[in-house]
Coordinates of C-alpha atoms and ligand atoms in Angstrom, one line a residue:
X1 CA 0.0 0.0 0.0
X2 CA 1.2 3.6 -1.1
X3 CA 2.3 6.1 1.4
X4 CA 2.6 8.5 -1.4
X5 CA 1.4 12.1 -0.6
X6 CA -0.3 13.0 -3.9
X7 CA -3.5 11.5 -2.8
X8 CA -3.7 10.2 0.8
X9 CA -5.0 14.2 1.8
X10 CA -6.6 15.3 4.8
X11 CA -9.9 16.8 4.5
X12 CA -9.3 20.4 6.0
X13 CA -10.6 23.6 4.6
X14 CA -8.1 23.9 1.5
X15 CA -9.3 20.9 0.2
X16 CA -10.9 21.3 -3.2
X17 CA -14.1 19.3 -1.6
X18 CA -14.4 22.0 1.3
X19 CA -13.6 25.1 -1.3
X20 CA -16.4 23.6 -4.0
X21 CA -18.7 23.2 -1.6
X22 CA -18.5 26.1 0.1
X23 CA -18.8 28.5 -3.3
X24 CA -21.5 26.0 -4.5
X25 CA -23.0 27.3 -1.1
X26 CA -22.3 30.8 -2.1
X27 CA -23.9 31.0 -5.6
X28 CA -27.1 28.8 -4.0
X29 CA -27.5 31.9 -1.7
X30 CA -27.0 34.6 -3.9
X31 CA -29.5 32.5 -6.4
X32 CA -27.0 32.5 -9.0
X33 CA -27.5 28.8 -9.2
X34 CA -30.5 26.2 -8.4
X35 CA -28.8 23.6 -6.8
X36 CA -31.1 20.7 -8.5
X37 CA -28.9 21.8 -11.9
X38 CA -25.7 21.3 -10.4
X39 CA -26.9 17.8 -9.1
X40 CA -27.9 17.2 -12.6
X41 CA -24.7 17.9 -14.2
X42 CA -22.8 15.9 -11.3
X43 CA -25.0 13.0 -12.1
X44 CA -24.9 13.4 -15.9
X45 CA -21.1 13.1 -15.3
X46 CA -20.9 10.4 -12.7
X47 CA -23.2 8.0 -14.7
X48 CA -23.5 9.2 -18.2
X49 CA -20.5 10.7 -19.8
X50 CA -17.4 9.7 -17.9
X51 CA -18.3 5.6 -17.5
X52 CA -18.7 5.3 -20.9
X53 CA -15.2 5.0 -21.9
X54 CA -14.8 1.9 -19.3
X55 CA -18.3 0.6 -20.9
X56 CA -17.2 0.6 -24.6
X57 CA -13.9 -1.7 -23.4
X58 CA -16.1 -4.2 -21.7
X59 CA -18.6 -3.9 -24.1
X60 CA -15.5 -4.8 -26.9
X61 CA -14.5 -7.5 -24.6
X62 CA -17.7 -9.2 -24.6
X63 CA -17.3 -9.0 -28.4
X64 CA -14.2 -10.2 -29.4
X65 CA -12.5 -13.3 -27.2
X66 CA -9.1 -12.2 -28.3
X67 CA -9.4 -8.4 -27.1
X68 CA -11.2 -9.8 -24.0
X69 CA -7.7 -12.0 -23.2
X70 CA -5.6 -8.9 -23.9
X71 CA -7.8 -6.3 -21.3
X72 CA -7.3 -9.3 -18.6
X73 CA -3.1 -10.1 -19.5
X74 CA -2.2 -6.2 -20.0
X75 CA -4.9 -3.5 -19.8
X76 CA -2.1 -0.9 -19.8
X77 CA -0.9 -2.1 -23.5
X78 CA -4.9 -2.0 -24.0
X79 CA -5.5 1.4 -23.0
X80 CA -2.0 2.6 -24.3
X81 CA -3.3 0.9 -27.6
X82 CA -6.5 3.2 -27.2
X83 CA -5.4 6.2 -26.5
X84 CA -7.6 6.4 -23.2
X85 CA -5.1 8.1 -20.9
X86 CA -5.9 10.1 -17.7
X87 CA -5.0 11.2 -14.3
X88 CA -5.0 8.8 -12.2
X89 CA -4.0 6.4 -14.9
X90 CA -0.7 4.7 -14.0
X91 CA -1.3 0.7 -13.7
X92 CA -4.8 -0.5 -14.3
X93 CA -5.7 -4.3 -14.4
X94 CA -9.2 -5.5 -15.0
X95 CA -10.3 -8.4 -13.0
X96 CA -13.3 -10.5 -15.0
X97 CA -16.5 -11.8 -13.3
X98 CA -17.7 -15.1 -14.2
X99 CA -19.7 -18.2 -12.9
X100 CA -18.8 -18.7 -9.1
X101 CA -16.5 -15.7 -9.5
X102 CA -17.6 -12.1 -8.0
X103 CA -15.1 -9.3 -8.0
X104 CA -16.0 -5.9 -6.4
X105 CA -13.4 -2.6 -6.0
X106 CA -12.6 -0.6 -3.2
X107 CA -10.3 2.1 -2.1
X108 CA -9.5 1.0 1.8
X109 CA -7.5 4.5 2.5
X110 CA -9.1 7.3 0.5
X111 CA -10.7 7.1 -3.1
X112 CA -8.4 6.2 -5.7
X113 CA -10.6 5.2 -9.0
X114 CA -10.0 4.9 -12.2
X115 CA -11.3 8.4 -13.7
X116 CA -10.4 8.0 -16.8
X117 CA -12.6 5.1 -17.4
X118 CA -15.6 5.5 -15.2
X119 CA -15.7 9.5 -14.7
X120 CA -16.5 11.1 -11.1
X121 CA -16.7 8.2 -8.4
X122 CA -19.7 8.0 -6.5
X123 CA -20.1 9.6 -2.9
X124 CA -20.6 6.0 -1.7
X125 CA -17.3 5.2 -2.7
X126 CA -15.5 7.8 -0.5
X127 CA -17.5 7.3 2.1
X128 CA -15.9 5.4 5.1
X129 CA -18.8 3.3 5.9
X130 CA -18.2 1.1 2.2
X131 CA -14.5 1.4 2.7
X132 CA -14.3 -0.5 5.9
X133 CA -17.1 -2.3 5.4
X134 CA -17.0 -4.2 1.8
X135 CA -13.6 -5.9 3.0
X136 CA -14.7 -7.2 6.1
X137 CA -18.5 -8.4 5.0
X138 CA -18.6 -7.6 1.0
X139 CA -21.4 -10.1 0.9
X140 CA -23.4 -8.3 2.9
X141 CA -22.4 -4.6 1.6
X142 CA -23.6 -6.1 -1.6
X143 CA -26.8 -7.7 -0.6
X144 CA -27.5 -3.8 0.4
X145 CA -26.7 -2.4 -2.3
X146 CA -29.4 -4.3 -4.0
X147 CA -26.8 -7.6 -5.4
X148 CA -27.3 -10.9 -4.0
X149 CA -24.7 -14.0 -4.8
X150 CA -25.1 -17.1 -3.7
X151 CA -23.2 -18.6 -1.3
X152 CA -20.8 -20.7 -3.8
X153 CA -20.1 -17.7 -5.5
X154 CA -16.3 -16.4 -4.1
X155 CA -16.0 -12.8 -3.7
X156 CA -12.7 -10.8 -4.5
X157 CA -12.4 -7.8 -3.0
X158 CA -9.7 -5.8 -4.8
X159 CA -8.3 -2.6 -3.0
X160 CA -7.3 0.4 -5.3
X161 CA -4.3 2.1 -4.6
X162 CA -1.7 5.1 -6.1
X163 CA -0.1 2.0 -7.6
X164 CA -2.9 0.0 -9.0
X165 CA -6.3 0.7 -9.6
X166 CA -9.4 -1.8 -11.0
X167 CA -11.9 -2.1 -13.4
X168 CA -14.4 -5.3 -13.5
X169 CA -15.3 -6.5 -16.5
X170 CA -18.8 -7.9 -16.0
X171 CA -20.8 -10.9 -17.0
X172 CA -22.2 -10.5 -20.6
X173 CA -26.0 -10.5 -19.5
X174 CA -28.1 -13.5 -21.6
X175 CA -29.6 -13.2 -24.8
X176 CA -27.7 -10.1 -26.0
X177 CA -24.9 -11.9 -28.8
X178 CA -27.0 -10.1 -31.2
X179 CA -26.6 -6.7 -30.0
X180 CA -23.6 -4.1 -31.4
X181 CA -20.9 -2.3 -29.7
X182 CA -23.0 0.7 -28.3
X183 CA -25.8 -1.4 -27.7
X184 CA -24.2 -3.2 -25.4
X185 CA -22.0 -0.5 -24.1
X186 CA -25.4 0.9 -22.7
X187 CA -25.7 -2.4 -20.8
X188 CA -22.8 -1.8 -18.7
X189 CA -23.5 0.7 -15.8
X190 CA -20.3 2.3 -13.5
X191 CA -21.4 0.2 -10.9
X192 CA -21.2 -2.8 -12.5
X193 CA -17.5 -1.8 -13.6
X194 CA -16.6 -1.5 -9.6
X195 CA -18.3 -4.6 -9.1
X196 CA -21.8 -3.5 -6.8
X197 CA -24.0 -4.3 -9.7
X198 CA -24.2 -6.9 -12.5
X199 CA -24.8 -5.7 -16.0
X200 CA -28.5 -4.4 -17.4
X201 CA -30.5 -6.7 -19.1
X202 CA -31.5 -5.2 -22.0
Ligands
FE301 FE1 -6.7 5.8 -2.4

């Protein structure tokens, strides 16, 4: 585990959380902005725009056997190969669900996610109840969160650091060989790539 200093900070009142919150505050007040807008945007970001990047790769992965084997031996030649590059970016690996095989993500010290794939992590993720938590009873963290695996299926909790950070590669959901690249791309949700959720049916 890292000791680095780049991203193990201390919330105090320099932090950019404390400052955006506080002028988010400010313009509320002065009713330069209506805070339901700005919890639009957040959301459009967290779920919409930023996790589609990770989505198209598992989507590709479900598609093509050989590109699927190369995202799970070497997603940094992957990505490289891509052109997907980011902050937060160093050493990725992907770690790929399958029958009797759960894997779920985690940041145990702070929040370190992969951005570039998935966009803005969720305020679940930070928060220290699902960090402490989904190590020491991930089964029942996910039964809460709305997933329930049965009791042959092995979880892997895998905990993000400045070093490494993970993407899951979910389950292709049934009956949806037919579908295209974007098509399925819209299957795979940013919680399914940390591992809380499985895939959309269609
Ligand atoms: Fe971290």
């Amino acid at each position: 585990m890292s000791s680095g200093t780049d991203h193990h900070q201390q919330i105090d009142s320099r932090s950019p959380e404390v400052r955006t919150e506080a002028l988010e505050d400010l313009l509320v007040e002065k009713g330069i902005v209506d805070r339901s807008r700005v919890d639009a945007l957040i959301d459009r970001f967290e779920n919409d725009l930023g996790p589609m990047v990770g989505a198209r790769l598992v989507a590709k992965a479900w598609i093509s056997s050989e590109f699927r084997e190369r995202l799970l031996a070497d997603a940094d030649e992957v990505l490289a190969t891509e052109d997907i590059q980011g902050a937060e970016m160093e050493h990725i690996e992907v770690k790929a669900n399958e029958p009797g095989v759960h894997n779920v993500v985690v940041c145990t010290l702070c929040s370190c996610y992969p951005w570039a794939l998935l966009g803005l992590p969720p305020n679940w993720y930070k928060s220290p109840e699902y960090r402490a938590r989904v190590v020491r009873e991930p089964r029942k963290v996910l039964s809460e969160m709305g997933l329930s695996l049965d009791a042959e299926t092995e979880v892997r909790v895998w905990d993000s650091s400045s070093e490494t950070r993970f993407l899951v590669l979910p389950e292709q959901p049934e009956g949806t060989g037919h579908l295209g690249l974007e098509e399925l791309a819209h299957l795979v949700t940013r919680d399914s790539m940390i591992g809380v959720t499985k895939a959309q049916a269609p």
